[in-house]
Amino acid sequence: MELKELAIQLSGYVQDGFKLDVLPIQENGDGEITVLQVIIEGFDELPIFVTATEEQILCVTNLFTQDEVKPDLIDELHQTMLRLSINIPLSSLGLIDDQYVLFGAMSINTLLDNIAHELVTQSENAFESLEALEEFLN
Amino acid sequence: MSILKKIVTAIRGGAREVGESVVDANAIRILEQEIHDQQDAIAKAKDALTEVMADESKTGRQINAIKDRIAEHEGYASQALEKGDEALALEVAEKIAEYENELLEMQPVYDGYKTSVATLKDQIRKAEKSIQEHKRELSVVKTTERVQKARVSVNSSLSSGVSKSSAARDSLNRIKERQQRLDDKIKASETLNAENSDADLKARLSEAGIGETKSKANDILERLKKK
């Protein structure tokens, strides 16, 4: 499914009791949508950024930046994140530049219902991961 | 070097913009071009393969035909010998020698075709494997590029939005507060519902004359009259 199509179909979609809000982002102003910002009702501060390749839909949620981490706990944080990642179904923790993220990927052929469900799950996972890792933050 | 190895090298080299350093504009184009070239090569190899396979089978049939003729003529020669016609047998034997020479010439040609078929099949397999590898690399590169894009465009176009400006802890607290408010709201409306149903019950009880009964005008009048 193309991002534009996904944006149209996901906008206002209600999944598992949560309403989805979709904001398509054009990168170059040429009309091509490269990223969708999806907000799950109640998780406004943890938007999911959705992009796609020919094969995959990629979902990224920003958690915190490197400078938000207590410097003396950074090694322990990394160990904890590696261990924690296994316990989060279908999402993994990662680092893009200096931004720690929760990251999920699914097949481009995933049914809309399942995409919506994964997005809701990702928001819940992001919130719970942040809550679990709170003590490592400034 | 594999793409993943390049990425690790970039990370260890202290590159912050890992995505950009690996996914230079050329990387994707080169990979796509390589896949395209390999696909062309496969198409050509397959054309050549079908031709050589046709030649191989034609030559194979010819060889079998000659072998049949040889067997046939050997029969004739034996029969001629049995009949004591040595001259005829010799003539047949000369024919057999001709066929055998032909066979000797054709065998290496046939073997050559066979080798070509094996080589072409091998080349096609290799090209297909390499396409598969390039596609996988392309997928890694594109994923890296897309994720990078998501991050960059988010920072540039939404830097004023909540997502960027709010630190993680603030976000967490805001979500928690919102969830708490929602919980409170649910509790409040539950209490309200409970109270309502309570009031409702009292009303129905009083209508039935149970519990606190309301003073009615008639009762008051009676009381006044008694004074």
PDB file of N, CA, C and O in Angstrom, chain A residues 71-114:
ATOM      1  N   PRO A  71      24.487  10.783  32.230  1.00  0.00           N
ATOM      2  CA  PRO A  71      25.731  10.325  31.587  1.00  0.00           C
ATOM      3  C   PRO A  71      26.337   9.086  32.248  1.00  0.00           C
ATOM      4  O   PRO A  71      26.850   8.208  31.554  1.00  0.00           O
ATOM      5  N   ASP A  72      26.257   8.990  33.563  1.00  0.00           N
ATOM      6  CA  ASP A  72      26.914   7.861  34.226  1.00  0.00           C
ATOM      7  C   ASP A  72      26.105   6.565  34.103  1.00  0.00           C
ATOM      8  O   ASP A  72      26.572   5.494  34.472  1.00  0.00           O
ATOM      9  N   LEU A  73      24.897   6.662  33.570  1.00  0.00           N
ATOM     10  CA  LEU A  73      24.068   5.462  33.457  1.00  0.00           C
ATOM     11  C   LEU A  73      23.958   4.962  32.016  1.00  0.00           C
ATOM     12  O   LEU A  73      23.230   4.016  31.736  1.00  0.00           O
ATOM     13  N   ILE A  74      24.712   5.600  31.106  1.00  0.00           N
ATOM     14  CA  ILE A  74      24.483   5.320  29.686  1.00  0.00           C
ATOM     15  C   ILE A  74      24.805   3.866  29.310  1.00  0.00           C
ATOM     16  O   ILE A  74      24.057   3.228  28.577  1.00  0.00           O
ATOM     17  N   ASP A  75      25.897   3.318  29.867  1.00  0.00           N
ATOM     18  CA  ASP A  75      26.234   1.917  29.567  1.00  0.00           C
ATOM     19  C   ASP A  75      25.145   0.974  30.078  1.00  0.00           C
ATOM     20  O   ASP A  75      24.745   0.046  29.390  1.00  0.00           O
ATOM     21  N   GLU A  76      24.692   1.245  31.284  1.00  0.00           N
ATOM     22  CA  GLU A  76      23.652   0.410  31.876  1.00  0.00           C
ATOM     23  C   GLU A  76      22.357   0.532  31.079  1.00  0.00           C
ATOM     24  O   GLU A  76      21.652  -0.457  30.862  1.00  0.00           O
ATOM     25  N   LEU A  77      22.077   1.747  30.611  1.00  0.00           N
ATOM     26  CA  LEU A  77      20.890   1.967  29.790  1.00  0.00           C
ATOM     27  C   LEU A  77      20.962   1.096  28.525  1.00  0.00           C
ATOM     28  O   LEU A  77      19.999   0.425  28.170  1.00  0.00           O
ATOM     29  N   HIS A  78      22.122   1.106  27.881  1.00  0.00           N
ATOM     30  CA  HIS A  78      22.262   0.335  26.642  1.00  0.00           C
ATOM     31  C   HIS A  78      22.070  -1.152  26.890  1.00  0.00           C
ATOM     32  O   HIS A  78      21.376  -1.833  26.144  1.00  0.00           O
ATOM     33  N   GLN A  79      22.662  -1.645  27.952  1.00  0.00           N
ATOM     34  CA  GLN A  79      22.481  -3.063  28.304  1.00  0.00           C
ATOM     35  C   GLN A  79      21.013  -3.362  28.560  1.00  0.00           C
ATOM     36  O   GLN A  79      20.484  -4.362  28.086  1.00  0.00           O
ATOM     37  N   THR A  80      20.386  -2.479  29.322  1.00  0.00           N
ATOM     38  CA  THR A  80      18.981  -2.682  29.653  1.00  0.00           C
ATOM     39  C   THR A  80      18.133  -2.670  28.389  1.00  0.00           C
ATOM     40  O   THR A  80      17.222  -3.491  28.225  1.00  0.00           O
ATOM     41  N   MET A  81      18.433  -1.735  27.477  1.00  0.00           N
ATOM     42  CA  MET A  81      17.650  -1.646  26.239  1.00  0.00           C
ATOM     43  C   MET A  81      17.807  -2.898  25.388  1.00  0.00           C
ATOM     44  O   MET A  81      16.848  -3.399  24.808  1.00  0.00           O
ATOM     45  N   LEU A  82      19.046  -3.420  25.319  1.00  0.00           N
ATOM     46  CA  LEU A  82      19.278  -4.653  24.549  1.00  0.00           C
ATOM     47  C   LEU A  82      18.454  -5.802  25.123  1.00  0.00           C
ATOM     48  O   LEU A  82      17.847  -6.576  24.397  1.00  0.00           O
ATOM     49  N   ARG A  83      18.463  -5.885  26.455  1.00  0.00           N
ATOM     50  CA  ARG A  83      17.705  -6.963  27.099  1.00  0.00           C
ATOM     51  C   ARG A  83      16.201  -6.743  26.939  1.00  0.00           C
ATOM     52  O   ARG A  83      15.451  -7.668  26.685  1.00  0.00           O
ATOM     53  N   LEU A  84      15.789  -5.490  27.112  1.00  0.00           N
ATOM     54  CA  LEU A  84      14.364  -5.155  27.089  1.00  0.00           C
ATOM     55  C   LEU A  84      13.764  -5.376  25.700  1.00  0.00           C
ATOM     56  O   LEU A  84      12.616  -5.796  25.557  1.00  0.00           O
ATOM     57  N   SER A  85      14.572  -5.118  24.686  1.00  0.00           N
ATOM     58  CA  SER A  85      14.084  -5.194  23.304  1.00  0.00           C
ATOM     59  C   SER A  85      13.447  -6.542  22.991  1.00  0.00           C
ATOM     60  O   SER A  85      12.470  -6.636  22.258  1.00  0.00           O
ATOM     61  N   ILE A  86      14.019  -7.592  23.578  1.00  0.00           N
ATOM     62  CA  ILE A  86      13.508  -8.950  23.339  1.00  0.00           C
ATOM     63  C   ILE A  86      12.107  -9.110  23.911  1.00  0.00           C
ATOM     64  O   ILE A  86      11.285  -9.844  23.376  1.00  0.00           O
ATOM     65  N   ASN A  87      11.829  -8.386  24.991  1.00  0.00           N
ATOM     66  CA  ASN A  87      10.533  -8.532  25.645  1.00  0.00           C
ATOM     67  C   ASN A  87       9.417  -7.705  25.009  1.00  0.00           C
ATOM     68  O   ASN A  87       8.272  -7.786  25.425  1.00  0.00           O
ATOM     69  N   ILE A  88       9.770  -6.901  24.018  1.00  0.00           N
ATOM     70  CA  ILE A  88       8.745  -6.080  23.379  1.00  0.00           C
ATOM     71  C   ILE A  88       8.372  -6.733  22.055  1.00  0.00           C
ATOM     72  O   ILE A  88       9.151  -6.686  21.113  1.00  0.00           O
ATOM     73  N   PRO A  89       7.200  -7.341  21.985  1.00  0.00           N
ATOM     74  CA  PRO A  89       6.851  -8.057  20.755  1.00  0.00           C
ATOM     75  C   PRO A  89       6.738  -7.102  19.572  1.00  0.00           C
ATOM     76  O   PRO A  89       6.143  -6.042  19.695  1.00  0.00           O
ATOM     77  N   LEU A  90       7.334  -7.465  18.469  1.00  0.00           N
ATOM     78  CA  LEU A  90       7.202  -6.785  17.183  1.00  0.00           C
ATOM     79  C   LEU A  90       7.785  -5.371  17.134  1.00  0.00           C
ATOM     80  O   LEU A  90       7.676  -4.687  16.140  1.00  0.00           O
ATOM     81  N   SER A  91       8.397  -4.926  18.213  1.00  0.00           N
ATOM     82  CA  SER A  91       9.084  -3.632  18.173  1.00  0.00           C
ATOM     83  C   SER A  91      10.491  -3.842  18.701  1.00  0.00           C
ATOM     84  O   SER A  91      10.726  -4.758  19.477  1.00  0.00           O
ATOM     85  N   SER A  92      11.398  -2.989  18.284  1.00  0.00           N
ATOM     86  CA  SER A  92      12.716  -3.063  18.896  1.00  0.00           C
ATOM     87  C   SER A  92      13.195  -1.668  19.240  1.00  0.00           C
ATOM     88  O   SER A  92      12.726  -0.676  18.689  1.00  0.00           O
ATOM     89  N   LEU A  93      14.123  -1.611  20.179  1.00  0.00           N
ATOM     90  CA  LEU A  93      14.682  -0.334  20.588  1.00  0.00           C
ATOM     91  C   LEU A  93      15.909  -0.060  19.748  1.00  0.00           C
ATOM     92  O   LEU A  93      16.652  -0.978  19.417  1.00  0.00           O
ATOM     93  N   GLY A  94      16.110   1.185  19.390  1.00  0.00           N
ATOM     94  CA  GLY A  94      17.262   1.494  18.548  1.00  0.00           C
ATOM     95  C   GLY A  94      17.720   2.927  18.737  1.00  0.00           C
ATOM     96  O   GLY A  94      17.159   3.688  19.534  1.00  0.00           O
ATOM     97  N   LEU A  95      18.754   3.265  17.975  1.00  0.00           N
ATOM     98  CA  LEU A  95      19.341   4.595  18.063  1.00  0.00           C
ATOM     99  C   LEU A  95      19.536   5.135  16.650  1.00  0.00           C
ATOM    100  O   LEU A  95      20.200   4.520  15.828  1.00  0.00           O
ATOM    101  N   ILE A  96      18.895   6.259  16.346  1.00  0.00           N
ATOM    102  CA  ILE A  96      19.115   6.930  15.065  1.00  0.00           C
ATOM    103  C   ILE A  96      19.807   8.247  15.367  1.00  0.00           C
ATOM    104  O   ILE A  96      19.230   9.102  16.049  1.00  0.00           O
ATOM    105  N   ASP A  97      21.020   8.385  14.873  1.00  0.00           N
ATOM    106  CA  ASP A  97      21.842   9.537  15.237  1.00  0.00           C
ATOM    107  C   ASP A  97      21.901   9.647  16.767  1.00  0.00           C
ATOM    108  O   ASP A  97      22.366   8.730  17.392  1.00  0.00           O
ATOM    109  N   ASP A  98      21.349  10.709  17.350  1.00  0.00           N
ATOM    110  CA  ASP A  98      21.401  10.801  18.810  1.00  0.00           C
ATOM    111  C   ASP A  98      20.021  10.592  19.428  1.00  0.00           C
ATOM    112  O   ASP A  98      19.762  10.951  20.556  1.00  0.00           O
ATOM    113  N   GLN A  99      19.121   9.999  18.643  1.00  0.00           N
ATOM    114  CA  GLN A  99      17.742   9.825  19.088  1.00  0.00           C
ATOM    115  C   GLN A  99      17.455   8.344  19.365  1.00  0.00           C
ATOM    116  O   GLN A  99      17.596   7.512  18.466  1.00  0.00           O
ATOM    117  N   TYR A 100      17.090   8.042  20.597  1.00  0.00           N
ATOM    118  CA  TYR A 100      16.670   6.666  20.901  1.00  0.00           C
ATOM    119  C   TYR A 100      15.236   6.485  20.418  1.00  0.00           C
ATOM    120  O   TYR A 100      14.400   7.372  20.606  1.00  0.00           O
ATOM    121  N   VAL A 101      14.989   5.363  19.774  1.00  0.00           N
ATOM    122  CA  VAL A 101      13.665   5.151  19.180  1.00  0.00           C
ATOM    123  C   VAL A 101      13.128   3.768  19.499  1.00  0.00           C
ATOM    124  O   VAL A 101      13.869   2.851  19.851  1.00  0.00           O
ATOM    125  N   LEU A 102      11.802   3.659  19.331  1.00  0.00           N
ATOM    126  CA  LEU A 102      11.170   2.348  19.281  1.00  0.00           C
ATOM    127  C   LEU A 102      10.815   2.141  17.816  1.00  0.00           C
ATOM    128  O   LEU A 102      10.272   3.037  17.177  1.00  0.00           O
ATOM    129  N   PHE A 103      11.164   0.983  17.313  1.00  0.00           N
ATOM    130  CA  PHE A 103      11.095   0.774  15.875  1.00  0.00           C
ATOM    131  C   PHE A 103      10.368  -0.533  15.551  1.00  0.00           C
ATOM    132  O   PHE A 103      10.590  -1.541  16.204  1.00  0.00           O
ATOM    133  N   GLY A 104       9.469  -0.445  14.585  1.00  0.00           N
ATOM    134  CA  GLY A 104       8.778  -1.660  14.152  1.00  0.00           C
ATOM    135  C   GLY A 104       8.689  -1.693  12.643  1.00  0.00           C
ATOM    136  O   GLY A 104       8.657  -0.651  11.995  1.00  0.00           O
ATOM    137  N   ALA A 105       8.681  -2.888  12.071  1.00  0.00           N
ATOM    138  CA  ALA A 105       8.542  -3.016  10.621  1.00  0.00           C
ATOM    139  C   ALA A 105       7.552  -4.119  10.305  1.00  0.00           C
ATOM    140  O   ALA A 105       7.436  -5.085  11.042  1.00  0.00           O
ATOM    141  N   MET A 106       6.799  -3.906   9.231  1.00  0.00           N
ATOM    142  CA  MET A 106       5.897  -4.983   8.794  1.00  0.00           C
ATOM    143  C   MET A 106       5.850  -5.010   7.273  1.00  0.00           C
ATOM    144  O   MET A 106       6.277  -4.062   6.609  1.00  0.00           O
ATOM    145  N   SER A 107       5.337  -6.084   6.750  1.00  0.00           N
ATOM    146  CA  SER A 107       5.263  -6.240   5.296  1.00  0.00           C
ATOM    147  C   SER A 107       4.347  -5.180   4.692  1.00  0.00           C
ATOM    148  O   SER A 107       3.356  -4.777   5.295  1.00  0.00           O
ATOM    149  N   ILE A 108       4.691  -4.754   3.495  1.00  0.00           N
ATOM    150  CA  ILE A 108       3.889  -3.767   2.778  1.00  0.00           C
ATOM    151  C   ILE A 108       2.497  -4.334   2.462  1.00  0.00           C
ATOM    152  O   ILE A 108       1.549  -3.604   2.208  1.00  0.00           O
ATOM    153  N   ASN A 109       2.376  -5.653   2.504  1.00  0.00           N
ATOM    154  CA  ASN A 109       1.086  -6.290   2.188  1.00  0.00           C
ATOM    155  C   ASN A 109       0.202  -6.518   3.410  1.00  0.00           C
ATOM    156  O   ASN A 109      -0.804  -7.209   3.329  1.00  0.00           O
ATOM    157  N   THR A 110       0.603  -5.959   4.550  1.00  0.00           N
ATOM    158  CA  THR A 110      -0.183  -6.138   5.769  1.00  0.00           C
ATOM    159  C   THR A 110      -1.582  -5.523   5.624  1.00  0.00           C
ATOM    160  O   THR A 110      -1.732  -4.456   5.046  1.00  0.00           O
ATOM    161  N   LEU A 111      -2.590  -6.224   6.137  1.00  0.00           N
ATOM    162  CA  LEU A 111      -3.960  -5.712   6.075  1.00  0.00           C
ATOM    163  C   LEU A 111      -4.109  -4.475   6.959  1.00  0.00           C
ATOM    164  O   LEU A 111      -3.457  -4.369   7.988  1.00  0.00           O
ATOM    165  N   LEU A 112      -4.997  -3.568   6.532  1.00  0.00           N
ATOM    166  CA  LEU A 112      -5.180  -2.295   7.228  1.00  0.00           C
ATOM    167  C   LEU A 112      -5.461  -2.474   8.725  1.00  0.00           C
ATOM    168  O   LEU A 112      -4.885  -1.789   9.561  1.00  0.00           O
ATOM    169  N   ASP A 113      -6.350  -3.420   9.034  1.00  0.00           N
ATOM    170  CA  ASP A 113      -6.695  -3.705  10.424  1.00  0.00           C
ATOM    171  C   ASP A 113      -5.454  -4.031  11.242  1.00  0.00           C
ATOM    172  O   ASP A 113      -5.292  -3.563  12.369  1.00  0.00           O
ATOM    173  N   ASN A 114      -4.583  -4.845  10.644  1.00  0.00           N
ATOM    174  CA  ASN A 114      -3.365  -5.261  11.343  1.00  0.00           C
ATOM    175  C   ASN A 114      -2.376  -4.107  11.467  1.00  0.00           C
ATOM    176  O   ASN A 114      -1.698  -3.971  12.480  1.00  0.00           O
TER     177      ASN A 114
END
